[in-house]
Amino acid sequence: MNGTERSVVISGGGTGIGRAVTARFARQGDRVTILGRRAEVLRAAADMIHGAHPVRTVAVDLSDPADIEARLSELPEQVDVLVNNAGGRGTPAAAGGGLKEVAERWRRDFDNNVLPVVLLTEALLPRLASPGGRVVTVGSIAALRGNGAYGAMKAALQAWNHTLAGQLGPRGATANVVVPGYVAGTDFFGGPATEEELSRRRAQTLVGRVGEPEDVAAAVAFLAAPEAGYITGEFLNGGTLLGR
Ligand SMILES: NC(=O)c1ccc[n+]([C@@H]2O[C@H](COP(=O)([O-])OP(=O)(O)OC[C@H]3O[C@@H](n4cnc5c(N)ncnc54)[C@H](OP(=O)(O)O)[C@@H]3O)[C@@H](O)[C@H]2O)c1
């Protein structure tokens, strides 16, 4: 690697916000590795992103410790930037059922949103550049405004990030969370929003428009920049009102 390019690992880099983050780092000349469960989705994203280096792909279920361990040899030996973007929408709290179903929903949200971040970070901590390493996690406004188990899991990530920042500080590395509001054009909601939904979402913003994946990519790039070494243990809210 030359003096300025970095090794960047992005979870969920094949779709939505993660794909925009991937394109941003690839365009600036970094060596990017993207992770996700679906190999074909990762390959399609890698093929459409053109940077100085080909985007590498590793298919892995990040909620499964054994799968991560099995794939470790395919991940870069040095990681300058880790972007924990993988996550998934929870089941609505009003989904019904008895306590068994409630417990299943909460466990699923934990598996989808907490484990992929914590397990991948733990696995790559020994490889994180010291000094200079950057961990940027994609949380959600739901951590601050509520949204059932999903919001609770994203709030857990903010508490976890604070501890991580304390661990990384003496190594000259940082850990921060980007907290987007609604972001259009991703697979998160399983399909495009109606005009009515978009206008409701727009009304909840401070900036009069909904977010785009590139908005989140810009925030991630800022926190991952070499110049951002004094910012750590923070979260960055994207454009959305904190209250209802
Ligand atoms: N869109 C929004 O309005 C919004 C708002 C706030 C926060 N966020 C957060 O932004 C992040 C990205 O979401 P998005 O909106 O871009 O939705 P998305 O297009 O559905 O992206 C989620 C990505 O995570 C990957 N992923 C999920 N679980 C995984 C696992 N266990 N192992 C490996 N990869 C996994 C998915 O790939 P595979 O399915 O192939 O594994 C997918 O590429 C999420 O953390 C989400 O909570 C989104």
Short mmCIF file of C-alpha atoms and ligand atoms in Angstrom, two decimals:
data_model
loop_
_atom_site.label_atom_id
_atom_site.label_comp_id
_atom_site.label_asym_id
_atom_site.label_seq_id
_atom_site.Cartn_x
_atom_site.Cartn_y
_atom_site.Cartn_z
CA MET A 1 0.00 0.00 0.00
CA ASN A 2 1.22 3.55 -0.64
CA GLY A 3 1.44 6.16 2.13
CA THR A 4 -2.12 7.44 1.96
CA GLU A 5 -4.34 4.53 0.91
CA ARG A 6 -5.94 2.58 3.70
CA SER A 7 -7.37 -0.88 4.27
CA VAL A 8 -11.11 -0.49 4.91
CA VAL A 9 -13.54 -3.23 5.99
CA ILE A 10 -17.27 -2.49 5.56
CA SER A 11 -20.00 -4.80 6.84
CA GLY A 12 -23.21 -4.80 4.79
CA GLY A 13 -21.23 -3.14 1.99
CA GLY A 14 -23.28 -4.75 -0.79
CA THR A 15 -26.45 -2.67 -0.46
CA GLY A 16 -27.89 0.70 0.60
CA ILE A 17 -25.81 2.80 2.96
CA GLY A 18 -22.94 0.29 3.01
CA ARG A 19 -22.66 0.35 -0.77
CA ALA A 20 -22.45 4.16 -0.77
CA VAL A 21 -19.75 3.99 1.93
CA THR A 22 -17.89 1.42 -0.16
CA ALA A 23 -18.05 3.61 -3.27
CA ARG A 24 -16.77 6.60 -1.31
CA PHE A 25 -13.69 4.84 0.11
CA ALA A 26 -12.98 3.03 -3.19
CA ARG A 27 -13.12 6.33 -5.09
CA GLN A 28 -10.59 7.91 -2.76
CA GLY A 29 -8.15 5.08 -3.56
CA ASP A 30 -8.52 2.85 -0.49
CA ARG A 31 -8.46 -0.96 -0.53
CA VAL A 32 -11.96 -1.98 0.45
CA THR A 33 -13.29 -5.36 1.63
CA ILE A 34 -17.07 -5.73 1.95
CA LEU A 35 -18.93 -8.32 4.03
CA GLY A 36 -22.49 -9.62 3.93
CA ARG A 37 -24.34 -12.93 3.91
CA ARG A 38 -25.24 -12.99 0.20
CA ALA A 39 -22.19 -13.59 -2.00
CA GLU A 40 -24.01 -12.61 -5.22
CA VAL A 41 -25.14 -9.25 -3.77
CA LEU A 42 -21.58 -8.47 -2.68
CA ARG A 43 -20.18 -9.42 -6.09
CA ALA A 44 -22.73 -7.26 -7.92
CA ALA A 45 -21.77 -4.25 -5.76
CA ALA A 46 -18.05 -4.91 -6.23
CA ASP A 47 -18.52 -5.09 -10.01
CA MET A 48 -20.31 -1.75 -10.20
CA ILE A 49 -17.83 0.19 -8.02
CA HIS A 50 -14.69 1.34 -9.76
CA GLY A 51 -11.80 2.63 -7.68
CA ALA A 52 -8.03 2.34 -7.79
CA HIS A 53 -8.31 -1.27 -6.55
CA PRO A 54 -10.96 -3.96 -7.05
CA VAL A 55 -13.38 -4.24 -4.11
CA ARG A 56 -12.86 -7.56 -2.29
CA THR A 57 -15.85 -9.53 -1.01
CA VAL A 58 -16.26 -11.99 1.86
CA ALA A 59 -19.60 -13.76 2.38
CA VAL A 60 -20.16 -14.27 6.10
CA ASP A 61 -22.99 -14.24 8.63
CA LEU A 62 -21.71 -11.75 11.18
CA SER A 63 -24.15 -12.92 13.84
CA ASP A 64 -22.43 -16.32 13.84
CA PRO A 65 -19.11 -16.46 15.74
CA ALA A 66 -18.04 -19.73 14.09
CA ASP A 67 -18.64 -18.32 10.59
CA ILE A 68 -16.55 -15.22 11.38
CA GLU A 69 -13.72 -17.37 12.74
CA ALA A 70 -13.84 -19.53 9.62
CA ARG A 71 -13.52 -16.43 7.37
CA LEU A 72 -10.86 -14.55 9.34
CA SER A 73 -8.07 -15.65 7.00
CA GLU A 74 -9.94 -13.93 4.11
CA LEU A 75 -10.01 -10.58 5.92
CA PRO A 76 -7.15 -8.07 5.65
CA GLU A 77 -4.24 -8.54 8.06
CA GLN A 78 -4.20 -4.82 8.77
CA VAL A 79 -7.38 -2.79 9.13
CA ASP A 80 -7.17 1.00 9.13
CA VAL A 81 -10.92 1.63 9.06
CA LEU A 82 -13.71 -0.69 10.20
CA VAL A 83 -17.23 0.40 9.26
CA ASN A 84 -19.84 -1.59 11.20
CA ASN A 85 -22.83 -0.95 8.97
CA ALA A 86 -24.62 -4.34 8.86
CA GLY A 87 -27.95 -4.33 10.64
CA GLY A 88 -31.57 -5.04 10.04
CA ARG A 89 -35.05 -3.80 10.68
CA GLY A 90 -36.80 -5.34 13.65
CA THR A 91 -40.29 -6.73 13.92
CA PRO A 92 -42.85 -4.10 15.02
CA ALA A 93 -43.56 -4.21 18.76
CA ALA A 94 -47.25 -4.57 17.94
CA ALA A 95 -46.61 -7.86 16.11
CA GLY A 96 -48.52 -9.69 18.84
CA GLY A 97 -48.14 -13.22 20.19
CA GLY A 98 -47.27 -14.36 23.70
CA LEU A 99 -44.09 -13.96 25.73
CA LYS A 100 -42.37 -16.65 23.67
CA GLU A 101 -42.88 -14.54 20.50
CA VAL A 102 -41.77 -11.37 22.32
CA ALA A 103 -38.56 -13.12 23.43
CA GLU A 104 -37.97 -14.41 19.89
CA ARG A 105 -38.36 -10.90 18.43
CA TRP A 106 -35.93 -9.36 20.92
CA ARG A 107 -33.38 -12.14 20.34
CA ARG A 108 -33.69 -11.65 16.57
CA ASP A 109 -33.10 -7.92 16.91
CA PHE A 110 -30.07 -8.63 19.10
CA ASP A 111 -28.71 -11.10 16.52
CA ASN A 112 -29.38 -8.68 13.64
CA ASN A 113 -28.06 -5.48 15.17
CA VAL A 114 -25.76 -6.04 18.14
CA LEU A 115 -23.86 -9.25 17.45
CA PRO A 116 -22.67 -8.35 13.91
CA VAL A 117 -21.07 -5.17 15.30
CA VAL A 118 -19.59 -6.57 18.50
CA LEU A 119 -18.31 -9.85 17.00
CA LEU A 120 -16.69 -8.28 13.94
CA THR A 121 -15.05 -5.57 16.03
CA GLU A 122 -13.70 -8.10 18.55
CA ALA A 123 -12.38 -10.26 15.71
CA LEU A 124 -10.57 -7.36 14.04
CA LEU A 125 -9.31 -5.43 17.10
CA PRO A 126 -5.89 -7.14 17.00
CA ARG A 127 -5.57 -6.04 13.34
CA LEU A 128 -6.71 -2.44 13.85
CA ALA A 129 -4.00 0.12 13.06
CA SER A 130 -2.44 1.55 16.21
CA PRO A 131 -2.12 4.48 16.02
CA GLY A 132 -4.60 5.77 13.47
CA GLY A 133 -7.29 3.06 13.46
CA ARG A 134 -10.91 4.13 13.04
CA VAL A 135 -14.07 2.23 13.98
CA VAL A 136 -17.28 3.83 12.71
CA THR A 137 -20.58 2.12 13.56
CA VAL A 138 -23.90 2.87 11.88
CA GLY A 139 -26.48 3.23 14.64
CA SER A 140 -29.89 4.83 14.25
CA ILE A 141 -31.99 7.75 15.38
CA ALA A 142 -34.18 4.98 16.84
CA ALA A 143 -31.65 4.79 19.69
CA LEU A 144 -32.70 8.32 20.70
CA ARG A 145 -36.36 8.39 19.67
CA GLY A 146 -37.36 4.82 20.47
CA ASN A 147 -38.55 2.07 18.17
CA GLY A 148 -39.08 -1.09 20.21
CA ALA A 149 -36.35 -3.70 20.34
CA TYR A 150 -34.59 -2.27 17.25
CA GLY A 151 -34.11 1.13 18.95
CA ALA A 152 -32.99 -0.57 22.14
CA MET A 153 -30.34 -2.53 20.22
CA LYS A 154 -29.05 0.60 18.52
CA ALA A 155 -28.93 2.33 21.94
CA ALA A 156 -26.91 -0.63 23.22
CA LEU A 157 -24.38 0.03 20.46
CA GLN A 158 -23.90 3.61 21.66
CA ALA A 159 -23.15 2.43 25.21
CA TRP A 160 -20.84 -0.26 23.85
CA ASN A 161 -19.09 2.32 21.65
CA HIS A 162 -18.25 4.41 24.68
CA THR A 163 -16.34 1.50 26.22
CA LEU A 164 -14.67 0.73 22.89
CA ALA A 165 -13.52 4.35 22.58
CA GLY A 166 -11.91 4.06 26.03
CA GLN A 167 -10.12 0.88 24.96
CA LEU A 168 -8.88 2.37 21.69
CA GLY A 169 -7.83 5.78 23.01
CA PRO A 170 -4.47 4.62 24.43
CA ARG A 171 -3.82 2.91 21.06
CA GLY A 172 -4.29 6.20 19.20
CA ALA A 173 -7.45 4.88 17.55
CA THR A 174 -11.05 6.12 17.69
CA ALA A 175 -14.60 4.75 17.80
CA ASN A 176 -17.71 6.73 16.86
CA VAL A 177 -21.33 6.14 15.85
CA VAL A 178 -23.24 7.72 12.97
CA VAL A 179 -26.93 7.98 13.85
CA PRO A 180 -28.99 8.41 10.67
CA GLY A 181 -32.63 9.30 10.52
CA TYR A 182 -34.68 7.89 7.65
CA VAL A 183 -32.51 7.07 4.63
CA ALA A 184 -34.23 6.40 1.31
CA GLY A 185 -33.04 4.04 -1.41
CA THR A 186 -31.87 1.08 0.70
CA ASP A 187 -33.19 -2.47 1.18
CA PHE A 188 -33.97 -1.69 4.84
CA PHE A 189 -37.74 -1.30 4.42
CA GLY A 190 -38.02 -4.01 1.77
CA GLY A 191 -39.23 -1.66 -0.99
CA PRO A 192 -39.57 2.00 -2.00
CA ALA A 193 -41.56 4.33 0.26
CA THR A 194 -44.87 5.83 -0.86
CA GLU A 195 -45.07 9.60 -1.46
CA GLU A 196 -47.18 9.89 1.72
CA GLU A 197 -44.56 8.05 3.78
CA LEU A 198 -41.77 10.18 2.32
CA SER A 199 -43.60 13.37 3.17
CA ARG A 200 -44.22 12.16 6.76
CA ARG A 201 -40.51 11.35 7.09
CA ARG A 202 -39.49 14.70 5.57
CA ALA A 203 -41.60 16.50 8.15
CA GLN A 204 -39.55 14.87 10.91
CA THR A 205 -36.29 16.38 9.68
CA LEU A 206 -34.50 19.60 10.52
CA VAL A 207 -33.21 19.97 6.97
CA GLY A 208 -36.47 19.53 5.03
CA ARG A 209 -35.42 16.41 3.14
CA VAL A 210 -34.90 12.72 3.83
CA GLY A 211 -31.42 11.23 3.95
CA GLU A 212 -29.60 9.56 1.05
CA PRO A 213 -27.01 6.79 1.46
CA GLU A 214 -24.34 9.27 0.30
CA ASP A 215 -25.19 11.58 3.24
CA VAL A 216 -24.33 8.79 5.67
CA ALA A 217 -21.22 7.89 3.65
CA ALA A 218 -20.00 11.49 4.01
CA ALA A 219 -20.43 11.36 7.81
CA VAL A 220 -18.61 8.01 7.98
CA ALA A 221 -15.77 9.37 5.83
CA PHE A 222 -15.45 12.43 8.11
CA LEU A 223 -15.16 10.31 11.28
CA ALA A 224 -12.76 7.90 9.53
CA ALA A 225 -10.45 10.65 8.28
CA PRO A 226 -6.90 10.84 9.65
CA GLU A 227 -7.71 14.43 10.80
CA ALA A 228 -10.56 13.18 13.05
CA GLY A 229 -8.20 11.62 15.60
CA TYR A 230 -9.44 13.85 18.46
CA ILE A 231 -13.10 12.86 18.01
CA THR A 232 -14.02 9.66 19.80
CA GLY A 233 -16.85 8.15 21.87
CA GLU A 234 -19.24 10.45 19.97
CA PHE A 235 -22.40 10.04 17.96
CA LEU A 236 -23.37 12.11 14.95
CA ASN A 237 -27.07 12.67 14.35
CA GLY A 238 -28.12 13.00 10.73
CA GLY A 239 -30.71 15.64 10.05
CA THR A 240 -33.66 14.32 12.05
CA LEU A 241 -35.52 15.89 14.95
CA LEU A 242 -34.62 14.18 18.21
CA GLY A 243 -38.06 14.58 19.73
CA ARG A 244 -41.38 13.51 18.25
N1 LIG B 1 -32.38 3.02 5.88
C1 LIG B 1 -32.64 3.72 6.99
O1 LIG B 1 -33.60 4.52 7.05
C2 LIG B 1 -31.72 3.60 8.19
C3 LIG B 1 -31.85 4.56 9.20
C4 LIG B 1 -31.02 4.49 10.32
C5 LIG B 1 -30.08 3.47 10.41
N2 LIG B 1 -29.98 2.54 9.43
C6 LIG B 1 -28.94 1.50 9.58
O2 LIG B 1 -28.09 1.54 8.45
C7 LIG B 1 -27.45 0.28 8.30
C8 LIG B 1 -27.53 -0.13 6.84
O3 LIG B 1 -28.90 -0.30 6.49
P1 LIG B 1 -29.51 0.05 5.06
O4 LIG B 1 -30.58 1.04 5.27
O5 LIG B 1 -28.45 0.34 4.08
O6 LIG B 1 -30.29 -1.32 4.73
P2 LIG B 1 -29.87 -2.57 3.87
O7 LIG B 1 -29.74 -2.15 2.44
O8 LIG B 1 -30.85 -3.63 4.21
O9 LIG B 1 -28.41 -2.97 4.41
C9 LIG B 1 -28.15 -3.88 5.44
C10 LIG B 1 -26.91 -4.68 5.05
O10 LIG B 1 -26.45 -5.45 6.17
C11 LIG B 1 -26.13 -6.76 5.72
N3 LIG B 1 -26.33 -7.66 6.85
C12 LIG B 1 -27.42 -7.72 7.66
N4 LIG B 1 -27.28 -8.68 8.58
C13 LIG B 1 -26.06 -9.25 8.36
C14 LIG B 1 -25.35 -10.31 8.98
N5 LIG B 1 -25.86 -11.00 10.00
N6 LIG B 1 -24.13 -10.62 8.51
C15 LIG B 1 -23.61 -9.95 7.46
N7 LIG B 1 -24.23 -8.93 6.85
C16 LIG B 1 -25.46 -8.59 7.28
C17 LIG B 1 -27.10 -7.03 4.56
O11 LIG B 1 -26.59 -7.96 3.63
P3 LIG B 1 -27.07 -9.50 3.63
O12 LIG B 1 -28.56 -9.50 3.78
O13 LIG B 1 -26.60 -10.03 2.30
O14 LIG B 1 -26.36 -10.14 4.78
C18 LIG B 1 -27.19 -5.65 3.92
O15 LIG B 1 -26.19 -5.48 2.93
C19 LIG B 1 -28.16 -0.68 9.27
O16 LIG B 1 -27.34 -0.85 10.40
C20 LIG B 1 -29.43 0.07 9.63
O17 LIG B 1 -29.91 -0.29 10.90
C21 LIG B 1 -30.77 2.57 8.30
#
